[in-house]
């Protein structure tokens, strides 16, 4: 098909991709008379008549000024005291994490198709995989996924590939967002998602014990769960060990600095969100999907895995050991359609874990635990406030409030406080998260605010 050229005094044969002549030629090639014919498939009530109501163009200084003004209208966790949680946490990020991960050799690199020429990138991924295995006590971790929700979905698809069973049992303690992504993934697959009910805020193990049919492919239990409570992974592991199903443990990796990791509790697969490992809250992304499993399932793992090898001269090096993607390797035998992992976010997680070390990692977890429990004790002293699910939590907890939570949220915002997250189960339930970032003064400010709004 010919491209039209300019009809003015510009250079000969200069291509002008969006002239009216070109549009007419494209429409003729498609057998159409007008642009209106092209968009007939779009319902008329969804079309915009009269063009976009855009303002006149502005100079660059004016645009910069306007964008700064618009950005200044945002309220961030740097300006407000944040007690938000629900899967995204305001942890401290050492400055070295941002500095090192923003170096050009990392921030401008992309997934190489001849991977072995990028030894630095492969080594960074290898170190990340190793650290994830160390903190989860699992045997093999992949090179990351998009986020915690997609990691849970991929873990369930992995279980289906292992045992071929049709049912996934999901605890009602799983984040609702994770559940929705899982249901989207499995909508047109043979997998059916069923719920495991809660009992006093935690997974009903008696119900799970009675549901011992051979049709279960995976059992998914999150700890800390969506109510902040620690689940009994060991008991779940013992129950599932007698079934063909795989036990998928979902959890906050920071909590493994204090509580037993999934690999020590009988988990077959671990899936989780890695945002807390060196990434900011950032309005919801980009985040990092963590996935680790047993070595016997390594060929069922989605994404990629980097391994260490030696060349013909015996020198150590790194290789892309497994590529399960459909686009250029496995085709119809692919285990996943993950097109690129969150390599830069995974790099930040590796740098964060390396900077903290084992003792620092444990200290962060301990600070979260101690500060959140201090906050809960102080709130319990306020008449009208209670902890309906008790104090079996890691860094966030549910408070029963004497007034509607929406009232507290609105008033708190006016006072410079992000007081927490509403719990969908009850309009008087508030989830409060306390990370190592919150000082005693921050917590006391929250308590003082709640006292004045009882």
Tab-separated table of C-alpha atoms in Angstrom:
chain	number	residue	atom	x	y	z
A	1	UNK	CA	0.000	0.000	0.000
A	2	UNK	CA	1.361	3.435	-0.964
A	3	UNK	CA	2.023	6.122	1.607
A	4	UNK	CA	0.926	9.645	0.640
A	5	UNK	CA	3.508	12.419	0.534
A	6	UNK	CA	3.293	16.087	1.345
A	7	UNK	CA	1.992	18.474	-1.308
A	8	UNK	CA	3.843	21.511	0.050
A	9	UNK	CA	7.420	22.707	-0.368
A	10	UNK	CA	8.791	20.194	2.147
A	11	UNK	CA	11.359	17.623	1.153
A	12	UNK	CA	10.378	15.253	-1.685
A	13	UNK	CA	8.985	11.890	-0.642
A	14	UNK	CA	8.742	12.932	3.025
A	15	UNK	CA	6.202	10.648	4.701
A	16	UNK	CA	3.268	12.283	6.457
A	17	UNK	CA	1.485	9.422	8.202
A	18	UNK	CA	-1.733	11.191	9.181
A	19	UNK	CA	-2.823	13.335	6.212
A	20	UNK	CA	-6.391	13.230	4.977
A	21	UNK	CA	-5.158	11.643	1.755
A	22	UNK	CA	-3.668	8.776	3.706
A	23	UNK	CA	-6.826	8.294	5.736
A	24	UNK	CA	-8.888	8.130	2.565
A	25	UNK	CA	-6.475	5.647	1.015
A	26	UNK	CA	-6.584	3.408	4.095
A	27	UNK	CA	-10.378	3.477	4.120
A	28	UNK	CA	-10.502	2.564	0.415
A	29	UNK	CA	-8.158	-0.367	1.028
A	30	UNK	CA	-10.629	-1.613	3.672
A	31	UNK	CA	-13.620	-1.091	1.417
A	32	UNK	CA	-15.052	1.732	3.529
A	33	UNK	CA	-16.322	5.169	2.534
A	34	UNK	CA	-15.768	7.096	5.768
A	35	UNK	CA	-14.361	6.960	9.257
A	36	UNK	CA	-17.932	6.650	10.502
A	37	UNK	CA	-18.218	3.355	8.628
A	38	UNK	CA	-15.082	2.149	10.435
A	39	UNK	CA	-16.506	2.703	13.921
A	40	UNK	CA	-20.017	1.384	13.293
A	41	UNK	CA	-19.222	-1.467	15.677
A	42	UNK	CA	-19.049	1.045	18.583
A	43	UNK	CA	-22.518	1.883	19.996
A	44	UNK	CA	-23.513	5.465	19.215
A	45	UNK	CA	-24.058	6.401	22.877
A	46	UNK	CA	-20.398	5.553	23.556
A	47	UNK	CA	-19.034	7.842	20.842
A	48	UNK	CA	-17.879	11.395	21.474
A	49	UNK	CA	-19.461	13.924	19.125
A	50	UNK	CA	-17.839	17.277	18.471
A	51	UNK	CA	-14.262	16.386	19.355
A	52	UNK	CA	-12.398	16.374	22.666
A	53	UNK	CA	-12.867	19.483	24.842
A	54	UNK	CA	-9.144	20.154	25.063
A	55	UNK	CA	-7.718	23.559	25.983
A	56	UNK	CA	-5.369	25.455	23.710
A	57	UNK	CA	-1.745	24.359	23.730
A	58	UNK	CA	0.617	25.886	26.293
A	59	UNK	CA	4.322	26.605	26.457
A	60	UNK	CA	6.656	24.193	28.244
A	61	UNK	CA	7.123	26.472	31.307
A	62	UNK	CA	3.339	26.780	31.636
A	63	UNK	CA	2.903	23.010	31.388
A	64	UNK	CA	5.610	22.377	34.024
A	65	UNK	CA	3.964	24.904	36.331
A	66	UNK	CA	0.535	23.315	35.883
A	67	UNK	CA	1.824	19.764	36.411
A	68	UNK	CA	3.613	20.796	39.618
A	69	UNK	CA	0.411	22.398	40.874
A	70	UNK	CA	-1.592	19.263	40.065
A	71	UNK	CA	0.980	16.978	41.702
A	72	UNK	CA	0.961	19.215	44.780
A	73	UNK	CA	-2.706	18.406	45.333
A	74	UNK	CA	-1.770	14.808	46.200
A	75	UNK	CA	-1.463	13.817	49.851
A	76	UNK	CA	1.303	11.262	50.340
A	77	UNK	CA	2.629	9.134	53.182
A	78	UNK	CA	5.599	11.510	53.367
A	79	UNK	CA	3.259	14.354	54.319
A	80	UNK	CA	0.722	12.375	56.351
A	81	UNK	CA	1.163	9.774	59.095
A	82	UNK	CA	0.111	6.530	57.437
A	83	UNK	CA	-1.453	3.506	59.118
A	84	UNK	CA	-2.636	2.022	55.829
A	85	UNK	CA	-2.055	-1.651	55.076
A	86	UNK	CA	-4.074	-4.386	53.453
A	87	UNK	CA	-1.172	-5.754	51.413
A	88	UNK	CA	0.784	-2.543	50.730
A	89	UNK	CA	2.997	-1.233	53.513
A	90	UNK	CA	4.971	1.909	54.258
A	91	UNK	CA	8.310	0.317	55.142
A	92	UNK	CA	11.559	2.239	55.242
A	93	UNK	CA	13.571	2.054	52.009
A	94	UNK	CA	17.322	2.715	52.422
A	95	UNK	CA	18.550	5.391	50.029
A	96	UNK	CA	21.120	2.959	48.614
A	97	UNK	CA	18.293	0.828	47.192
A	98	UNK	CA	17.040	3.619	44.941
A	99	UNK	CA	20.552	4.800	44.069
A	100	UNK	CA	21.906	1.404	43.015
A	101	UNK	CA	18.771	0.222	41.196
A	102	UNK	CA	18.642	3.470	39.195
A	103	UNK	CA	22.106	3.004	37.707
A	104	UNK	CA	21.888	2.973	33.918
A	105	UNK	CA	23.089	-0.614	33.513
A	106	UNK	CA	20.024	-1.731	35.511
A	107	UNK	CA	17.326	0.834	34.794
A	108	UNK	CA	17.770	0.785	31.000
A	109	UNK	CA	18.229	-2.957	30.523
A	110	UNK	CA	15.507	-5.231	29.224
A	111	UNK	CA	15.044	-8.984	29.115
A	112	UNK	CA	17.781	-10.233	26.753
A	113	UNK	CA	16.928	-12.852	24.161
A	114	UNK	CA	20.558	-13.952	24.214
A	115	UNK	CA	20.548	-13.965	27.973
A	116	UNK	CA	24.066	-15.213	28.650
A	117	UNK	CA	25.649	-12.042	27.229
A	118	UNK	CA	24.096	-10.124	30.141
A	119	UNK	CA	25.988	-11.688	33.014
A	120	UNK	CA	25.317	-8.770	35.366
A	121	UNK	CA	21.554	-8.984	34.909
A	122	UNK	CA	21.587	-12.754	35.310
A	123	UNK	CA	23.697	-12.570	38.462
A	124	UNK	CA	21.322	-10.010	40.004
A	125	UNK	CA	18.351	-12.293	39.301
A	126	UNK	CA	20.256	-15.314	40.635
A	127	UNK	CA	21.036	-13.476	43.885
A	128	UNK	CA	17.394	-12.445	44.180
A	129	UNK	CA	16.191	-16.041	43.694
A	130	UNK	CA	18.672	-17.246	46.302
A	131	UNK	CA	17.533	-14.712	48.888
A	132	UNK	CA	13.852	-15.496	48.340
A	133	UNK	CA	14.633	-19.178	48.926
A	134	UNK	CA	16.510	-18.292	52.109
A	135	UNK	CA	13.732	-16.219	53.681
A	136	UNK	CA	10.929	-18.603	52.642
A	137	UNK	CA	12.836	-21.857	53.328
A	138	UNK	CA	11.735	-23.122	49.917
A	139	UNK	CA	13.988	-24.922	47.424
A	140	UNK	CA	13.613	-22.886	44.241
A	141	UNK	CA	12.264	-19.427	43.380
A	142	UNK	CA	11.525	-17.983	39.969
A	143	UNK	CA	12.737	-14.665	38.557
A	144	UNK	CA	9.619	-12.840	39.854
A	145	UNK	CA	6.076	-12.193	38.639
A	146	UNK	CA	3.923	-9.076	38.292
A	147	UNK	CA	2.503	-8.841	41.831
A	148	UNK	CA	1.194	-10.871	44.739
A	149	UNK	CA	-2.218	-11.427	43.156
A	150	UNK	CA	-0.846	-12.879	39.903
A	151	UNK	CA	1.637	-14.965	41.925
A	152	UNK	CA	-1.273	-16.603	43.771
A	153	UNK	CA	-3.047	-17.309	40.489
A	154	UNK	CA	0.114	-18.756	38.924
A	155	UNK	CA	0.658	-20.927	42.011
A	156	UNK	CA	-2.799	-22.447	41.544
A	157	UNK	CA	-2.145	-23.083	37.850
A	158	UNK	CA	1.120	-24.756	38.858
A	159	UNK	CA	-0.796	-27.066	41.209
A	160	UNK	CA	-3.194	-27.963	38.406
A	161	UNK	CA	-0.229	-28.882	36.165
A	162	UNK	CA	1.172	-31.102	38.920
A	163	UNK	CA	-1.899	-33.130	39.920
A	164	UNK	CA	-4.601	-32.381	37.344
A	165	UNK	CA	-7.323	-31.937	39.976
A	166	UNK	CA	-10.192	-29.490	39.219
A	167	UNK	CA	-10.858	-27.627	42.511
A	168	UNK	CA	-8.949	-24.863	44.312
A	169	UNK	CA	-9.912	-24.311	47.954
A	170	UNK	CA	-9.269	-20.703	48.949
A	171	UNK	CA	-9.484	-19.427	52.495
A	172	UNK	CA	-11.809	-16.468	53.027
A	173	UNK	CA	-8.797	-14.924	54.745
A	174	UNK	CA	-7.206	-14.240	51.337
A	175	UNK	CA	-7.233	-10.630	50.128
A	176	UNK	CA	-10.352	-10.069	48.047
A	177	UNK	CA	-8.229	-8.518	45.278
A	178	UNK	CA	-6.130	-11.690	45.098
A	179	UNK	CA	-9.304	-13.759	44.947
A	180	UNK	CA	-10.663	-11.684	42.049
A	181	UNK	CA	-7.441	-12.058	40.053
A	182	UNK	CA	-7.438	-15.812	40.688
A	183	UNK	CA	-11.030	-16.095	39.476
A	184	UNK	CA	-10.161	-14.078	36.367
A	185	UNK	CA	-7.211	-16.376	35.612
A	186	UNK	CA	-9.293	-19.521	36.044
A	187	UNK	CA	-12.551	-18.342	34.443
A	188	UNK	CA	-12.000	-20.313	31.234
A	189	UNK	CA	-9.841	-23.056	32.715
A	190	UNK	CA	-10.873	-26.412	34.184
A	191	UNK	CA	-10.251	-25.040	37.700
A	192	UNK	CA	-13.164	-24.211	40.005
A	193	UNK	CA	-12.570	-21.910	42.995
A	194	UNK	CA	-14.301	-22.784	46.291
A	195	UNK	CA	-14.135	-20.986	49.645
A	196	UNK	CA	-12.896	-22.204	53.015
A	197	UNK	CA	-14.874	-20.332	55.702
A	198	UNK	CA	-13.329	-18.435	58.603
A	199	UNK	CA	-13.865	-19.217	62.276
A	200	UNK	CA	-13.147	-16.297	64.624
A	201	UNK	CA	-11.184	-14.580	61.872
A	202	UNK	CA	-8.934	-17.496	60.880
A	203	UNK	CA	-9.333	-20.411	58.486
A	204	UNK	CA	-11.676	-23.128	59.747
A	205	UNK	CA	-9.323	-26.115	59.886
A	206	UNK	CA	-12.107	-28.494	60.911
A	207	UNK	CA	-13.976	-27.602	57.718
A	208	UNK	CA	-10.803	-28.200	55.714
A	209	UNK	CA	-10.197	-31.502	57.460
A	210	UNK	CA	-13.705	-32.701	56.546
A	211	UNK	CA	-13.294	-31.603	52.907
A	212	UNK	CA	-10.876	-34.403	52.079
A	213	UNK	CA	-12.040	-35.313	48.571
A	214	UNK	CA	-9.503	-36.233	45.901
A	215	UNK	CA	-10.753	-33.504	43.553
A	216	UNK	CA	-8.772	-30.726	45.287
A	217	UNK	CA	-5.822	-29.362	43.331
A	218	UNK	CA	-4.621	-26.671	45.755
A	219	UNK	CA	-5.391	-25.282	49.204
A	220	UNK	CA	-4.629	-21.559	49.478
A	221	UNK	CA	-4.180	-20.011	52.940
A	222	UNK	CA	-2.807	-16.527	53.603
A	223	UNK	CA	-0.904	-15.628	56.777
A	224	UNK	CA	-1.087	-12.929	58.023
A	225	UNK	CA	-4.554	-13.034	56.495
A	226	UNK	CA	-6.720	-10.132	55.314
A	227	UNK	CA	-7.685	-9.442	58.947
A	228	UNK	CA	-4.018	-9.331	59.962
A	229	UNK	CA	-4.207	-12.611	61.887
A	230	UNK	CA	-1.546	-15.313	61.858
A	231	UNK	CA	-2.857	-18.618	60.518
A	232	UNK	CA	-1.772	-22.086	61.599
A	233	UNK	CA	0.233	-23.037	58.521
A	234	UNK	CA	1.695	-26.097	60.254
A	235	UNK	CA	-1.752	-27.535	60.907
A	236	UNK	CA	-2.821	-26.785	57.344
A	237	UNK	CA	0.337	-28.457	56.059
A	238	UNK	CA	-0.434	-31.608	58.034
A	239	UNK	CA	-4.013	-31.717	56.731
A	240	UNK	CA	-3.060	-31.178	53.089
A	241	UNK	CA	-0.174	-33.666	53.252
A	242	UNK	CA	-2.714	-36.476	53.181
A	243	UNK	CA	-4.313	-35.193	49.965
A	244	UNK	CA	-3.194	-35.072	46.324
A	245	UNK	CA	-3.535	-31.283	46.636
A	246	UNK	CA	-0.650	-28.842	46.984
A	247	UNK	CA	-0.565	-26.449	49.927
A	248	UNK	CA	-0.128	-22.869	48.647
A	249	UNK	CA	1.017	-20.559	51.457
A	250	UNK	CA	0.485	-16.845	50.809
A	251	UNK	CA	2.113	-14.304	53.074
A	252	UNK	CA	4.037	-11.124	53.802
A	253	UNK	CA	7.778	-11.921	53.453
A	254	UNK	CA	8.699	-9.464	56.236
A	255	UNK	CA	6.798	-11.648	58.706
A	256	UNK	CA	9.280	-14.479	58.077
A	257	UNK	CA	11.803	-12.511	60.103
A	258	UNK	CA	9.788	-13.503	63.181
A	259	UNK	CA	7.447	-16.376	62.296
A	260	UNK	CA	8.183	-19.758	60.714
A	261	UNK	CA	8.471	-19.448	56.904
A	262	UNK	CA	6.278	-21.544	54.589
A	263	UNK	CA	9.000	-24.081	53.811
A	264	UNK	CA	9.120	-25.061	57.500
A	265	UNK	CA	5.337	-25.441	57.684
A	266	UNK	CA	4.796	-28.022	54.957
A	267	UNK	CA	3.997	-25.630	52.116
A	268	UNK	CA	4.433	-26.931	48.570
A	269	UNK	CA	4.292	-23.459	47.003
A	270	UNK	CA	4.799	-19.967	48.403
A	271	UNK	CA	3.248	-16.904	46.749
A	272	UNK	CA	3.400	-13.356	48.020
A	273	UNK	CA	3.834	-9.646	47.442
A	274	UNK	CA	7.379	-8.251	47.526
A	275	UNK	CA	6.522	-4.526	47.675
A	276	UNK	CA	7.688	-4.327	51.288
A	277	UNK	CA	11.183	-5.440	50.253
A	278	UNK	CA	12.609	-2.111	49.146
A	279	UNK	CA	9.763	-0.558	47.162
A	280	UNK	CA	7.545	2.390	48.065
A	281	UNK	CA	3.765	2.222	48.238
A	282	UNK	CA	3.667	4.247	44.988
A	283	UNK	CA	-0.101	4.407	44.440
A	284	UNK	CA	-0.237	0.657	43.830
A	285	UNK	CA	2.739	-0.268	41.704
A	286	UNK	CA	4.811	-1.453	40.069
A	287	UNK	CA	4.904	-4.291	42.566
A	288	UNK	CA	6.645	-7.664	42.761
A	289	UNK	CA	5.187	-11.166	42.672
A	290	UNK	CA	7.125	-13.705	44.748
A	291	UNK	CA	6.872	-17.410	43.927
A	292	UNK	CA	8.883	-20.294	45.336
A	293	UNK	CA	8.311	-24.039	45.453
A	294	UNK	CA	9.877	-27.474	45.867
A	295	UNK	CA	12.560	-28.584	43.424
A	296	UNK	CA	10.396	-31.484	42.245
A	297	UNK	CA	7.988	-28.972	40.682
A	298	UNK	CA	10.662	-26.838	39.030
A	299	UNK	CA	9.565	-27.673	35.474
A	300	UNK	CA	6.018	-26.553	36.281
A	301	UNK	CA	7.121	-23.107	37.482
A	302	UNK	CA	5.998	-20.056	35.443
A	303	UNK	CA	8.384	-17.369	34.241
A	304	UNK	CA	12.141	-17.865	34.250
A	305	UNK	CA	14.880	-19.276	36.434
A	306	UNK	CA	18.538	-18.310	36.399
A	307	UNK	CA	21.140	-20.913	37.289
A	308	UNK	CA	24.875	-20.957	37.970
A	309	UNK	CA	27.109	-22.976	35.628
A	310	UNK	CA	30.684	-23.257	34.349
A	311	UNK	CA	32.003	-22.699	30.847
A	312	UNK	CA	34.333	-25.061	28.958
A	313	UNK	CA	37.290	-23.473	30.739
A	314	UNK	CA	35.751	-24.105	34.152
A	315	UNK	CA	34.949	-20.432	34.806
A	316	UNK	CA	31.719	-19.742	36.717
A	317	UNK	CA	28.896	-17.964	34.962
A	318	UNK	CA	25.142	-17.566	34.938
A	319	UNK	CA	22.601	-18.936	32.479
A	320	UNK	CA	18.881	-18.702	31.889
A	321	UNK	CA	18.280	-22.270	33.004
A	322	UNK	CA	14.550	-22.514	32.381
A	323	UNK	CA	12.310	-20.429	30.128
A	324	UNK	CA	8.663	-21.377	30.291
A	325	UNK	CA	7.269	-18.513	28.255
A	326	UNK	CA	5.226	-19.220	25.154
A	327	UNK	CA	6.489	-16.501	22.830
A	328	UNK	CA	9.912	-17.753	21.870
A	329	UNK	CA	10.638	-21.056	23.613
A	330	UNK	CA	7.841	-23.395	24.662
A	331	UNK	CA	5.064	-22.357	22.269
A	332	UNK	CA	1.912	-24.352	23.050
A	333	UNK	CA	3.744	-26.264	25.798
A	334	UNK	CA	4.368	-23.078	27.792
A	335	UNK	CA	3.502	-23.107	31.483
A	336	UNK	CA	2.768	-19.394	31.458
A	337	UNK	CA	2.239	-16.398	29.215
A	338	UNK	CA	4.253	-14.112	31.517
A	339	UNK	CA	6.030	-11.910	28.989
A	340	UNK	CA	8.527	-10.139	31.229
A	341	UNK	CA	9.065	-10.237	34.959
A	342	UNK	CA	9.409	-7.340	37.372
A	343	UNK	CA	13.192	-7.462	37.077
A	344	UNK	CA	13.919	-3.942	38.315
A	345	UNK	CA	11.622	-4.316	41.332
A	346	UNK	CA	13.176	-7.716	42.053
A	347	UNK	CA	16.596	-6.076	41.915
A	348	UNK	CA	15.455	-3.560	44.538
A	349	UNK	CA	14.311	-6.452	46.737
A	350	UNK	CA	17.714	-8.134	46.404
A	351	UNK	CA	19.563	-4.917	47.280
A	352	UNK	CA	17.228	-4.311	50.236
A	353	UNK	CA	17.739	-7.815	51.637
A	354	UNK	CA	21.506	-7.630	51.104
A	355	UNK	CA	21.708	-4.296	52.949
A	356	UNK	CA	19.655	-5.538	55.898
A	357	UNK	CA	21.310	-8.925	56.245
A	358	UNK	CA	19.825	-11.664	58.418
A	359	UNK	CA	19.881	-9.688	61.661
A	360	UNK	CA	18.525	-6.526	60.084
A	361	UNK	CA	15.709	-8.488	58.454
A	362	UNK	CA	14.736	-9.936	61.842
A	363	UNK	CA	14.954	-6.503	63.461
A	364	UNK	CA	12.523	-4.960	60.963
A	365	UNK	CA	10.016	-7.749	61.645
A	366	UNK	CA	10.431	-7.359	65.405
A	367	UNK	CA	9.920	-3.579	65.237
A	368	UNK	CA	6.712	-4.046	63.231
A	369	UNK	CA	5.463	-6.569	65.757
A	370	UNK	CA	6.345	-4.572	68.872
A	371	UNK	CA	5.039	-1.223	67.593
A	372	UNK	CA	1.754	-2.647	66.315
A	373	UNK	CA	1.098	-4.412	69.616
A	374	UNK	CA	1.923	-1.224	71.537
A	375	UNK	CA	-0.646	0.589	69.390
A	376	UNK	CA	-3.304	-2.073	69.964
A	377	UNK	CA	-2.810	-1.983	73.757
A	378	UNK	CA	-3.166	1.807	73.811
A	379	UNK	CA	-6.305	1.706	71.650
A	380	UNK	CA	-7.862	-0.930	73.919
A	381	UNK	CA	-7.613	1.557	76.773
A	382	UNK	CA	-10.052	3.876	74.961
A	383	UNK	CA	-13.691	3.257	76.012
A	384	UNK	CA	-15.787	1.959	73.117
A	385	UNK	CA	-12.889	0.471	71.124
A	386	UNK	CA	-12.141	-3.269	71.021
A	387	UNK	CA	-10.167	-5.926	69.152
A	388	UNK	CA	-12.858	-8.343	67.917
A	389	UNK	CA	-10.328	-10.905	66.671
A	390	UNK	CA	-7.818	-10.660	69.506
A	391	UNK	CA	-4.088	-9.951	69.324
A	392	UNK	CA	-2.875	-12.848	67.184
A	393	UNK	CA	-1.397	-10.508	64.590
A	394	UNK	CA	1.948	-9.461	63.134
A	395	UNK	CA	1.823	-5.786	62.102
A	396	UNK	CA	-1.812	-4.899	61.457
A	397	UNK	CA	-4.973	-5.489	63.421
A	398	UNK	CA	-8.727	-4.930	63.282
A	399	UNK	CA	-10.365	-2.471	65.671
A	400	UNK	CA	-14.095	-2.299	66.390
A	401	UNK	CA	-14.974	1.412	66.513
A	402	UNK	CA	-17.941	3.073	68.226
A	403	UNK	CA	-18.490	5.322	65.183
A	404	UNK	CA	-18.588	4.478	61.441
A	405	UNK	CA	-15.119	4.024	59.984
A	406	UNK	CA	-15.810	6.394	57.086
A	407	UNK	CA	-16.259	9.192	59.620
A	408	UNK	CA	-12.861	8.435	61.150
A	409	UNK	CA	-11.187	8.284	57.745
A	410	UNK	CA	-12.526	11.675	56.664
A	411	UNK	CA	-11.761	13.396	59.965
A	412	UNK	CA	-8.325	11.769	60.168
A	413	UNK	CA	-7.386	13.051	56.732
A	414	UNK	CA	-8.198	16.572	57.865
A	415	UNK	CA	-5.882	16.049	60.862
A	416	UNK	CA	-3.016	14.699	58.746
A	417	UNK	CA	-3.633	11.037	59.602
A	418	UNK	CA	-4.296	8.089	57.325
A	419	UNK	CA	-5.886	6.171	60.182
A	420	UNK	CA	-6.307	2.823	58.432
A	421	UNK	CA	-8.352	0.799	55.974
A	422	UNK	CA	-12.063	-0.076	56.238
A	423	UNK	CA	-12.902	-3.766	56.564
A	424	UNK	CA	-15.681	-4.813	54.191
A	425	UNK	CA	-17.312	-7.122	56.749
A	426	UNK	CA	-18.612	-4.297	58.982
A	427	UNK	CA	-18.829	-0.495	58.665
A	428	UNK	CA	-17.427	-0.180	62.215
A	429	UNK	CA	-14.309	-2.295	61.605
A	430	UNK	CA	-11.008	-0.521	60.951
A	431	UNK	CA	-7.729	-2.190	59.915
A	432	UNK	CA	-4.666	-0.418	61.325
A	433	UNK	CA	-1.148	-1.244	60.086
A	434	UNK	CA	1.953	-0.201	62.035
A	435	UNK	CA	5.347	-0.655	60.379
A	436	UNK	CA	8.830	0.115	61.675
A	437	UNK	CA	8.427	3.591	60.142
A	438	UNK	CA	5.923	4.709	62.771
A	439	UNK	CA	7.420	6.358	65.827
A	440	UNK	CA	5.974	6.325	69.338
A	441	UNK	CA	4.856	9.910	68.728
A	442	UNK	CA	3.034	8.838	65.538
A	443	UNK	CA	1.213	6.067	67.388
A	444	UNK	CA	0.332	8.333	70.312
A	445	UNK	CA	-1.074	10.862	67.824
A	446	UNK	CA	-3.359	8.161	66.413
A	447	UNK	CA	-4.482	7.128	69.899
A	448	UNK	CA	-5.169	10.748	70.838
A	449	UNK	CA	-7.185	11.198	67.644
A	450	UNK	CA	-9.303	8.104	68.352
A	451	UNK	CA	-9.936	9.283	71.915
A	452	UNK	CA	-11.404	12.467	70.532
A	453	UNK	CA	-13.683	10.604	68.098
A	454	UNK	CA	-15.196	7.881	70.260
